[in-house]
Short mmCIF file of C-alpha atoms in Angstrom, two decimals:
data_model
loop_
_atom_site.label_atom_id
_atom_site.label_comp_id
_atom_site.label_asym_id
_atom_site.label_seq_id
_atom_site.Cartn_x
_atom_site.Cartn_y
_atom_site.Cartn_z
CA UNK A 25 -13.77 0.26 -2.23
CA UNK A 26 -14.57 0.72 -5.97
CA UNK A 27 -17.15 1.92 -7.56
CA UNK A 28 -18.68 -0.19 -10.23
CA UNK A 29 -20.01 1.97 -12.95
CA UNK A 30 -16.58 3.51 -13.63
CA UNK A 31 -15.04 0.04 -13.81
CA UNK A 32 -17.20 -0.67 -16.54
CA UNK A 33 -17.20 2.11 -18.64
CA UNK A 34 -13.59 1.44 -18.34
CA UNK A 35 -14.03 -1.76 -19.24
CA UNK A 36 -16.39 -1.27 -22.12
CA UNK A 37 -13.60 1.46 -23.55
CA UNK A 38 -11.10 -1.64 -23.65
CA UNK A 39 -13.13 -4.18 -25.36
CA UNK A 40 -13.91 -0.88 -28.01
CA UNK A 41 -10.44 -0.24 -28.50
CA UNK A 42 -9.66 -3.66 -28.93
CA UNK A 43 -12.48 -4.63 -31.27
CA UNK A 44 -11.26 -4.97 -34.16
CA UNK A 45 -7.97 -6.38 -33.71
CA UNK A 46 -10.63 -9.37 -32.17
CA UNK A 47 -12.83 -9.70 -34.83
CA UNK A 48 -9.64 -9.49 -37.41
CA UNK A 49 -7.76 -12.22 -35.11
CA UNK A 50 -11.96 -13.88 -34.35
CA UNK A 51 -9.82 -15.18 -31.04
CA UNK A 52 -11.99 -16.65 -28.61
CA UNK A 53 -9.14 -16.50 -26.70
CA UNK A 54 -8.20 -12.92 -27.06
CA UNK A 55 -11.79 -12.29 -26.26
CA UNK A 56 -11.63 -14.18 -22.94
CA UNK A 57 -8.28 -12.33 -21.71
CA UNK A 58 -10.11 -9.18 -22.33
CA UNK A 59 -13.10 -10.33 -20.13
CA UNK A 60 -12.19 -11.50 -17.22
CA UNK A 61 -9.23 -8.84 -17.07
CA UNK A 62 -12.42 -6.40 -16.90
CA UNK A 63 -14.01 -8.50 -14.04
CA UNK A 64 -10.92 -8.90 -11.95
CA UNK A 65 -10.38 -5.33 -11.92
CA UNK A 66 -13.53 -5.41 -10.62
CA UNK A 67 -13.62 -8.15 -8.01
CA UNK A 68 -9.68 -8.57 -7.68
CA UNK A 69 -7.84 -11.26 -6.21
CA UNK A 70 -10.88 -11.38 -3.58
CA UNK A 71 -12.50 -14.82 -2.19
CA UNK A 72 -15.31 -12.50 -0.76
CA UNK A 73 -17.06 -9.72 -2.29
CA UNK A 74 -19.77 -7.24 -1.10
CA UNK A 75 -21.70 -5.41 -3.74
CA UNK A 76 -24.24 -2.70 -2.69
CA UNK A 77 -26.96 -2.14 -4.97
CA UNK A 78 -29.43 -0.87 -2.50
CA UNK A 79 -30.62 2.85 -2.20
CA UNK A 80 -29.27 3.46 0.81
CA UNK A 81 -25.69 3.75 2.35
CA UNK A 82 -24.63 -0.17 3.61
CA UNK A 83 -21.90 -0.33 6.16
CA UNK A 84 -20.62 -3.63 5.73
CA UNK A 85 -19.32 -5.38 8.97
CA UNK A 86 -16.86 -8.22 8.27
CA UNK A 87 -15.93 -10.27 11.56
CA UNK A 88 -13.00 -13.51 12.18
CA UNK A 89 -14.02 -14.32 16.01
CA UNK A 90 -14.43 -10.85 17.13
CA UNK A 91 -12.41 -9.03 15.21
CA UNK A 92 -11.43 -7.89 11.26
CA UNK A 93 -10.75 -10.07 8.72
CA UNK A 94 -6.83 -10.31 8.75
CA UNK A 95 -5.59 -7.44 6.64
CA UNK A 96 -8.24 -5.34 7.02
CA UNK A 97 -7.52 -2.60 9.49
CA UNK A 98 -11.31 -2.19 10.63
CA UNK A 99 -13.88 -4.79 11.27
CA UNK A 100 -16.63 -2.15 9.27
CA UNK A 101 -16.57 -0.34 5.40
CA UNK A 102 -19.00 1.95 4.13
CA UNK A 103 -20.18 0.98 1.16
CA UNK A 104 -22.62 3.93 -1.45
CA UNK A 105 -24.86 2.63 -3.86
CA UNK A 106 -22.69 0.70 -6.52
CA UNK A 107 -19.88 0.21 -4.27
CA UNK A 108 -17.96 -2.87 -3.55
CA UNK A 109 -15.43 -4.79 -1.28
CA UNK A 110 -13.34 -7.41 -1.74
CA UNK A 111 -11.61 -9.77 1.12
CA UNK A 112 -8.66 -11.88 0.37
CA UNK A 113 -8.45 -14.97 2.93
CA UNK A 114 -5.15 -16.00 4.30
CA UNK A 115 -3.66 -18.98 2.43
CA UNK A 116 -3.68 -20.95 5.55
CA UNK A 117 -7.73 -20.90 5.84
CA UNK A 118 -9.52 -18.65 8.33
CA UNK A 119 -12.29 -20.00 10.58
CA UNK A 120 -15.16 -18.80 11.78
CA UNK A 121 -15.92 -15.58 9.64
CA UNK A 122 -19.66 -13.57 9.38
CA UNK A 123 -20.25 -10.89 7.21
CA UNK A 124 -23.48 -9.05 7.16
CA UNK A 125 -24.50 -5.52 6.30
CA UNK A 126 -25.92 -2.39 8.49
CA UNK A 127 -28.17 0.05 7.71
CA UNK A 128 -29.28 3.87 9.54
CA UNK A 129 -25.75 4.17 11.13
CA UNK A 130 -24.14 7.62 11.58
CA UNK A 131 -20.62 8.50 9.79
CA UNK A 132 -18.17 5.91 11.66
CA UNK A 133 -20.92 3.05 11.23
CA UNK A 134 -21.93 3.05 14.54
CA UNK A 135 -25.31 4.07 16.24
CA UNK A 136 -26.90 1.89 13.17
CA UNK A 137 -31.07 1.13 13.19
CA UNK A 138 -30.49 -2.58 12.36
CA UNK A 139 -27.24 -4.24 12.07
CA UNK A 140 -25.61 -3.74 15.05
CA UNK A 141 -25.66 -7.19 17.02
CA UNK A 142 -22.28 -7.27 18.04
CA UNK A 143 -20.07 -4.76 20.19
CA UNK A 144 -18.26 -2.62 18.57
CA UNK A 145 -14.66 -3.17 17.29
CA UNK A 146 -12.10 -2.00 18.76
CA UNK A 147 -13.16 -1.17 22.41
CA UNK A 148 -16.28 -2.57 22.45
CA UNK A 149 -19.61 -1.35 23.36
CA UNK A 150 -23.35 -1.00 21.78
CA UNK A 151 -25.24 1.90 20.58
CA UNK A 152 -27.41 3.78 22.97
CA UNK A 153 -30.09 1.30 23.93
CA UNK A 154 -28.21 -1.36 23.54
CA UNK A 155 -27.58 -3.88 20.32
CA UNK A 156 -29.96 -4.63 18.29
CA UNK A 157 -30.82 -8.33 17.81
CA UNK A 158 -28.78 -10.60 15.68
CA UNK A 159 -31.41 -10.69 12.83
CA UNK A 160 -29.55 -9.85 10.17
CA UNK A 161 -29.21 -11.52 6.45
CA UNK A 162 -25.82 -12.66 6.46
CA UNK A 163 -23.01 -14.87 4.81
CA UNK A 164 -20.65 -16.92 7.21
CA UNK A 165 -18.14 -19.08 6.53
CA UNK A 166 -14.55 -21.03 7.66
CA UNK A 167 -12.59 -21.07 4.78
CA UNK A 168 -10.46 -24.19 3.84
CA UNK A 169 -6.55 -23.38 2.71
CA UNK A 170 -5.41 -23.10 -0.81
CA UNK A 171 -2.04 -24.95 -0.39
CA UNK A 172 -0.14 -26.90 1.97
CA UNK A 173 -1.53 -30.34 4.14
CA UNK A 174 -4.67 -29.23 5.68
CA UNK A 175 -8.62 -28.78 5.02
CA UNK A 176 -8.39 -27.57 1.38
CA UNK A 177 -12.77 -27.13 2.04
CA UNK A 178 -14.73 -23.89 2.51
CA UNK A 179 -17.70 -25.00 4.60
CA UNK A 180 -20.36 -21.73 4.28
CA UNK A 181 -23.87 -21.34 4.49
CA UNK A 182 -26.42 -17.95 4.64
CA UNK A 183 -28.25 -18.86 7.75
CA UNK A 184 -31.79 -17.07 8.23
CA UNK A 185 -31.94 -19.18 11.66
CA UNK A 186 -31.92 -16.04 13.67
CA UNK A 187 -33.90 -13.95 10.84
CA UNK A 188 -33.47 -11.64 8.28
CA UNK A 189 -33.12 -8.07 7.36
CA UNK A 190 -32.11 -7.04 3.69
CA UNK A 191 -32.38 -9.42 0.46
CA UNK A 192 -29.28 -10.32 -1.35
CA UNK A 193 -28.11 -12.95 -3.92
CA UNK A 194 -24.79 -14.99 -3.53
CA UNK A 195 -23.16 -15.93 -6.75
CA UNK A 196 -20.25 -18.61 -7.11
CA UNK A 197 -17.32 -18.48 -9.78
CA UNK A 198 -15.23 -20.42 -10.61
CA UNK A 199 -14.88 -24.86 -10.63
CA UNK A 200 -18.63 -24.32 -9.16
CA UNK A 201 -19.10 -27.53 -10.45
CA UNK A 202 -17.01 -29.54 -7.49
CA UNK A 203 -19.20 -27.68 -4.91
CA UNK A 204 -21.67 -30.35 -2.39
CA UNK A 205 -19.31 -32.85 -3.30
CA UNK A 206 -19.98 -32.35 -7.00
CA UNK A 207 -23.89 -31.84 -7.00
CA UNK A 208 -22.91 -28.03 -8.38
CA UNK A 209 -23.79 -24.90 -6.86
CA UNK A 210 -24.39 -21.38 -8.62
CA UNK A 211 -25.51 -19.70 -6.09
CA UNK A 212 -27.73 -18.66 -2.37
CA UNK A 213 -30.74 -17.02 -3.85
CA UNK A 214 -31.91 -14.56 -1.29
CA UNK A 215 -33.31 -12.14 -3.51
CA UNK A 216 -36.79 -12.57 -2.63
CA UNK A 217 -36.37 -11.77 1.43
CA UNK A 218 -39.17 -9.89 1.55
CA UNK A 219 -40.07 -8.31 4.96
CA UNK A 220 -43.86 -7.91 4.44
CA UNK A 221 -44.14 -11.74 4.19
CA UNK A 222 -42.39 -11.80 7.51
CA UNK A 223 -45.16 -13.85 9.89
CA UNK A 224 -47.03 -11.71 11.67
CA UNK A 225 -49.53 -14.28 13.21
CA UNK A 226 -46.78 -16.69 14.41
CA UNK A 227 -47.54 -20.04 16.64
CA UNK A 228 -44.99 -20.48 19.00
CA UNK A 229 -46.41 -22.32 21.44
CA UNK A 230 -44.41 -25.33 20.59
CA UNK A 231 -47.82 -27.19 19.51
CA UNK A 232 -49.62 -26.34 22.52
CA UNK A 233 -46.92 -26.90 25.07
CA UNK A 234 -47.07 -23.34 26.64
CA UNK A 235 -49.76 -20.91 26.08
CA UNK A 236 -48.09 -17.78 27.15
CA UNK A 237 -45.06 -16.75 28.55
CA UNK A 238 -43.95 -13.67 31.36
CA UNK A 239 -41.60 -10.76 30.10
CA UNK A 240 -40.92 -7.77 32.25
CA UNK A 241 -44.33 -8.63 34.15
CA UNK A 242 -46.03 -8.73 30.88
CA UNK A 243 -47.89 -11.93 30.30
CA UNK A 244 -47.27 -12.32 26.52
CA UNK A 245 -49.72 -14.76 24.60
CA UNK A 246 -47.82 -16.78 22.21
CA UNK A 247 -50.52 -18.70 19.93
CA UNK A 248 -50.27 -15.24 17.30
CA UNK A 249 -46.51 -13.42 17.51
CA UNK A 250 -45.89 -10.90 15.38
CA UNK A 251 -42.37 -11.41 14.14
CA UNK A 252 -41.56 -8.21 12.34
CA UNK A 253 -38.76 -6.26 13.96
CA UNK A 254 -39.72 -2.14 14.10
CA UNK A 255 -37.72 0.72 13.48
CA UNK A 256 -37.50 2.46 17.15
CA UNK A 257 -37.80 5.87 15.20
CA UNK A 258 -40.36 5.53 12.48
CA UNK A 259 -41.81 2.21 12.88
CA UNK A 260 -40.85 1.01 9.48
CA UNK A 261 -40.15 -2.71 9.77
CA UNK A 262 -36.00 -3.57 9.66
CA UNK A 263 -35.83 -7.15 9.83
CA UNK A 264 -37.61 -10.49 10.61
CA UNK A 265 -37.08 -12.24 13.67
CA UNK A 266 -37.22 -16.03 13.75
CA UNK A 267 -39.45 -17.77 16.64
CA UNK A 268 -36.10 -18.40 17.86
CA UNK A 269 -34.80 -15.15 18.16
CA UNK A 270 -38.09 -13.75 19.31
CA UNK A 271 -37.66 -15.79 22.07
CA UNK A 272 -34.22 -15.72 23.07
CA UNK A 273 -32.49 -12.49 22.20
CA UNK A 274 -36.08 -10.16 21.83
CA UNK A 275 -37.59 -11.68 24.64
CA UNK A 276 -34.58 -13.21 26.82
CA UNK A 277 -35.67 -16.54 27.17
CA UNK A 278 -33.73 -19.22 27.90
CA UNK A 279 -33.11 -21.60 24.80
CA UNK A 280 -33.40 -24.64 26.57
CA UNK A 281 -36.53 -23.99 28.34
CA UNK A 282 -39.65 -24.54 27.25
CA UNK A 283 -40.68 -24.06 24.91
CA UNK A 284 -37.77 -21.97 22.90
CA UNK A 285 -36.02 -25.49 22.97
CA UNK A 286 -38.53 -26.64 20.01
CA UNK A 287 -37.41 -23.82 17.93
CA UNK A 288 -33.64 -22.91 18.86
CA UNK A 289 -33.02 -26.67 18.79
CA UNK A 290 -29.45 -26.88 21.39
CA UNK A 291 -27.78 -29.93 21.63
CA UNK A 292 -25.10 -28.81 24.56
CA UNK A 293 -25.14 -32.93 25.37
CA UNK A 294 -25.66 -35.22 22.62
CA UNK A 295 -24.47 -38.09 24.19
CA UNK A 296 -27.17 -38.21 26.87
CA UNK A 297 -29.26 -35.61 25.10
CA UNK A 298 -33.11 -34.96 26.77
CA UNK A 299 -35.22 -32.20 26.75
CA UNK A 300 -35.94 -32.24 30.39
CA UNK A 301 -32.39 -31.36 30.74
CA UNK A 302 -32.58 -28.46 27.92
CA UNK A 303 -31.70 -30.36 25.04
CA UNK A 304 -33.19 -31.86 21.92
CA UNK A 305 -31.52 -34.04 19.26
CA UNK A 306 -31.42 -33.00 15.69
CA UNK A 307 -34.38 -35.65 14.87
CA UNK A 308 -36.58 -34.29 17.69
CA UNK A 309 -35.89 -30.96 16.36
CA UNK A 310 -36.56 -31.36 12.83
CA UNK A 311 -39.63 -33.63 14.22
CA UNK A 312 -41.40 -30.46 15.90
CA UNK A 313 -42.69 -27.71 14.98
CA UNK A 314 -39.97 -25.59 13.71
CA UNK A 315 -39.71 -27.49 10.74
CA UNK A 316 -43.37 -26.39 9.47
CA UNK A 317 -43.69 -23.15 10.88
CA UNK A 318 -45.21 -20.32 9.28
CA UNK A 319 -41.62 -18.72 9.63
CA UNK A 320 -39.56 -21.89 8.34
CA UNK A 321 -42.27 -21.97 5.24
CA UNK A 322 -41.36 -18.73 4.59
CA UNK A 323 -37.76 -18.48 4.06
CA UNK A 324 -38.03 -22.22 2.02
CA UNK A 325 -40.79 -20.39 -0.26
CA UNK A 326 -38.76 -17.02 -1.07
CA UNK A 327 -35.47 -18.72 -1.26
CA UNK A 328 -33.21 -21.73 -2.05
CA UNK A 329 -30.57 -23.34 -0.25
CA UNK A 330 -30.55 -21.18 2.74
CA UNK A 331 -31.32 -22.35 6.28
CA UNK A 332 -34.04 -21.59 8.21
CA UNK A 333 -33.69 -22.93 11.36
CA UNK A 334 -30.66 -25.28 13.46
CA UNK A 335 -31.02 -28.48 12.04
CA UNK A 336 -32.06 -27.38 8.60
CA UNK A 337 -28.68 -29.23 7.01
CA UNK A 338 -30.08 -30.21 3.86
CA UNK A 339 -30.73 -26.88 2.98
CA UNK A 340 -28.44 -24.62 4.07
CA UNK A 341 -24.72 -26.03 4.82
CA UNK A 342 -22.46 -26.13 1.44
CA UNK A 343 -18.93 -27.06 0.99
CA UNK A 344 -16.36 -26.34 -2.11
CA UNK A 345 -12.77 -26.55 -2.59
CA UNK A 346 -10.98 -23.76 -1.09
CA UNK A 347 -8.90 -21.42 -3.37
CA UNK A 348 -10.96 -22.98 -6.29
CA UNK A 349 -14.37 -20.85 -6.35
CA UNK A 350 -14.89 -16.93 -5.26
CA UNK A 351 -18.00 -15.41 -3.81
CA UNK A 352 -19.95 -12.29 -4.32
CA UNK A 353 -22.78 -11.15 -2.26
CA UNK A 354 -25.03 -8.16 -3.80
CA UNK A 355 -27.42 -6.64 -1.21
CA UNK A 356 -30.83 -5.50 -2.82
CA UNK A 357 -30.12 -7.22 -6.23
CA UNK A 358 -32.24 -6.65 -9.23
CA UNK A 359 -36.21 -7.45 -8.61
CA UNK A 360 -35.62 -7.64 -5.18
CA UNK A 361 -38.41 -6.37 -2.62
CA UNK A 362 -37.78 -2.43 -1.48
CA UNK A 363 -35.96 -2.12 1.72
CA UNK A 364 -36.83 -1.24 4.52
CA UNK A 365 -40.01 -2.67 4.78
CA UNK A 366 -43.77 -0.87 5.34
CA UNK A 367 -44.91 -0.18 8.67
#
């Protein structure tokens, strides 16, 4: 873990000892060297980096399957304002990776408010009362290898299909300019998450399809669902549910019933694929009515190419040669909305 400001006052030191043997030499070169020998001190050798800038203590969870990222001996890092991370993927590619960040959570990053959707590593278990939902803003990736005869392609994405929780901005370095098969990409601009835009008024009735479902007993009207996820202690809102994972992991529903099939989208047969059999093809799904949702309109309004729900491919799923571009993801950038949210 480093701590940013003291890497660049060190930094700025250098480039003021070294300023006038540039401006004598007026290398663009030298300049250069001196540059990027300030940033990789910074971000190191690392494909993945986690900046905090937020005002709060982040405990970063970084997960391959279930468990760390190989050579990291825990799957969790605290991370103080300033702070950062780095992760160095094996040269062979790594598949399947999430990363995501939890906040509230007591001194081994456990017992969190928000953030903890998946049992704990190594032992397992959940916090008292159980997880919390998988809501969270996160990156995820399977990263391509940098040498050898295999995938040399990092396929990654920020998905908001299950929700989100705290804004962030992913920027890209390096040959940026071979990402999406050469379109270019700079970044995943999530910097305008903002939780008070979360829908609170939310359709879900899979346009008119079911009128209300039964919870615990508790008939539960779904023509106006508030999707804001509460703090269990102060009732400050932590994160945004989709309709998706309002009805699946909040509410338990099965996501091939109806009518959480219109807005989780499965396909567990797509070679005799019908929704009386609990499951929808990607053009019924993008057909419905998760593709206009109040909650779908939202995340396409406050950011760019970030998915917002399954089938949401032309947003959200990005490719670039592996070993050729690095990532950093800053939680609470500059300008972003205050987190948490209001009640």
């Amino acid at each position: 873990v480093i701590t940013l400001p003291v890497v660049v006052l060190w930094c700025e030191l250098v480039c003021d000892l070294h300023h006038t043997f540039i401006m004598k030499m007026e290398s663009f070169t030298l300049v250069m060297l001196v540059a990027v020998g300030c940033i990789y001190l910074v971000y190191g050798a690392a494909d993945f980096t986690v900046v905090n800038n937020c005002n709060a203590v982040l405990w970063i969870e970084a997960r391959a399957g279930g468990g760390p990222i190989p050579g990291q001996s825990s799957t969790v890092t605290r991370l103080n304002k300033g702070q950062t991370v780095g992760y160095t993927m094996p040269e062979g590619g790594l598949s399947s990776t999430r990363f995501w960040a939890k906040y509230g959570c007591n001194d081994q990053g456990r017992e969190c408010r928000i953030g903890d959707q998946m049992q704990y590593w190594p032992g397992g278990g959940c916090p008292s009362g159980g997880c919390t939902p998988p809501i969270d803003s996160l990156f995820e990736a399977t990263w391509g290898c940098k040498s050898g005869s295999c995938d040399k392609t990092t396929w990654f994405d920020t998905s908001q299909v299950d929700g989100y929780t705290i804004p962030y901005l992913v920027t890209l370095q390096g040959d940026t300019g071979a990402c999406d098969n050469g379109k270019g990409l700079k970044s995943l601009d999530g910097s305008k998450l903002d939780l008070d835009r979360c829908p609170s008024n939310e359709d879900i009735t899979a346009n008119g399809r079911t009128q209300s479902i039964v919870v615990n007993g508790r008939t539960i009207p779904l023509n106006s669902v508030n999707l804001r996820y509460h703090d269990k202690f102060n009732n400050a809102t932590l994160g945004c549910a989709s309709p998706c994972a309002q009805m699946s992991h909040l509410w338990n529903q099965n996501p091939g019933a109806m009518p959480t099939i219109y807005y989780c989208c499965p396909t567990p047969n797509p070679n005799n694929c019908q929704i009386s059999q609990g499951c929808i093809t990607s053009a019924e799904c993008r057909a419905g009515p998760v593709a206009t949702d109040k909650y779908t309109t939202a995340i396409h309004t406050m950011t760019s190419n970030i998915y917002a729900y399954a089938y949401d491919d032309g947003v959200g799923l990005h490719t670039c040669p592996a070993g050729a571009v690095t990532f950093t993801m800053e939680f609470c950038p500059p300008g972003s909305p205050p987190y948490p949210g209001r009640e």
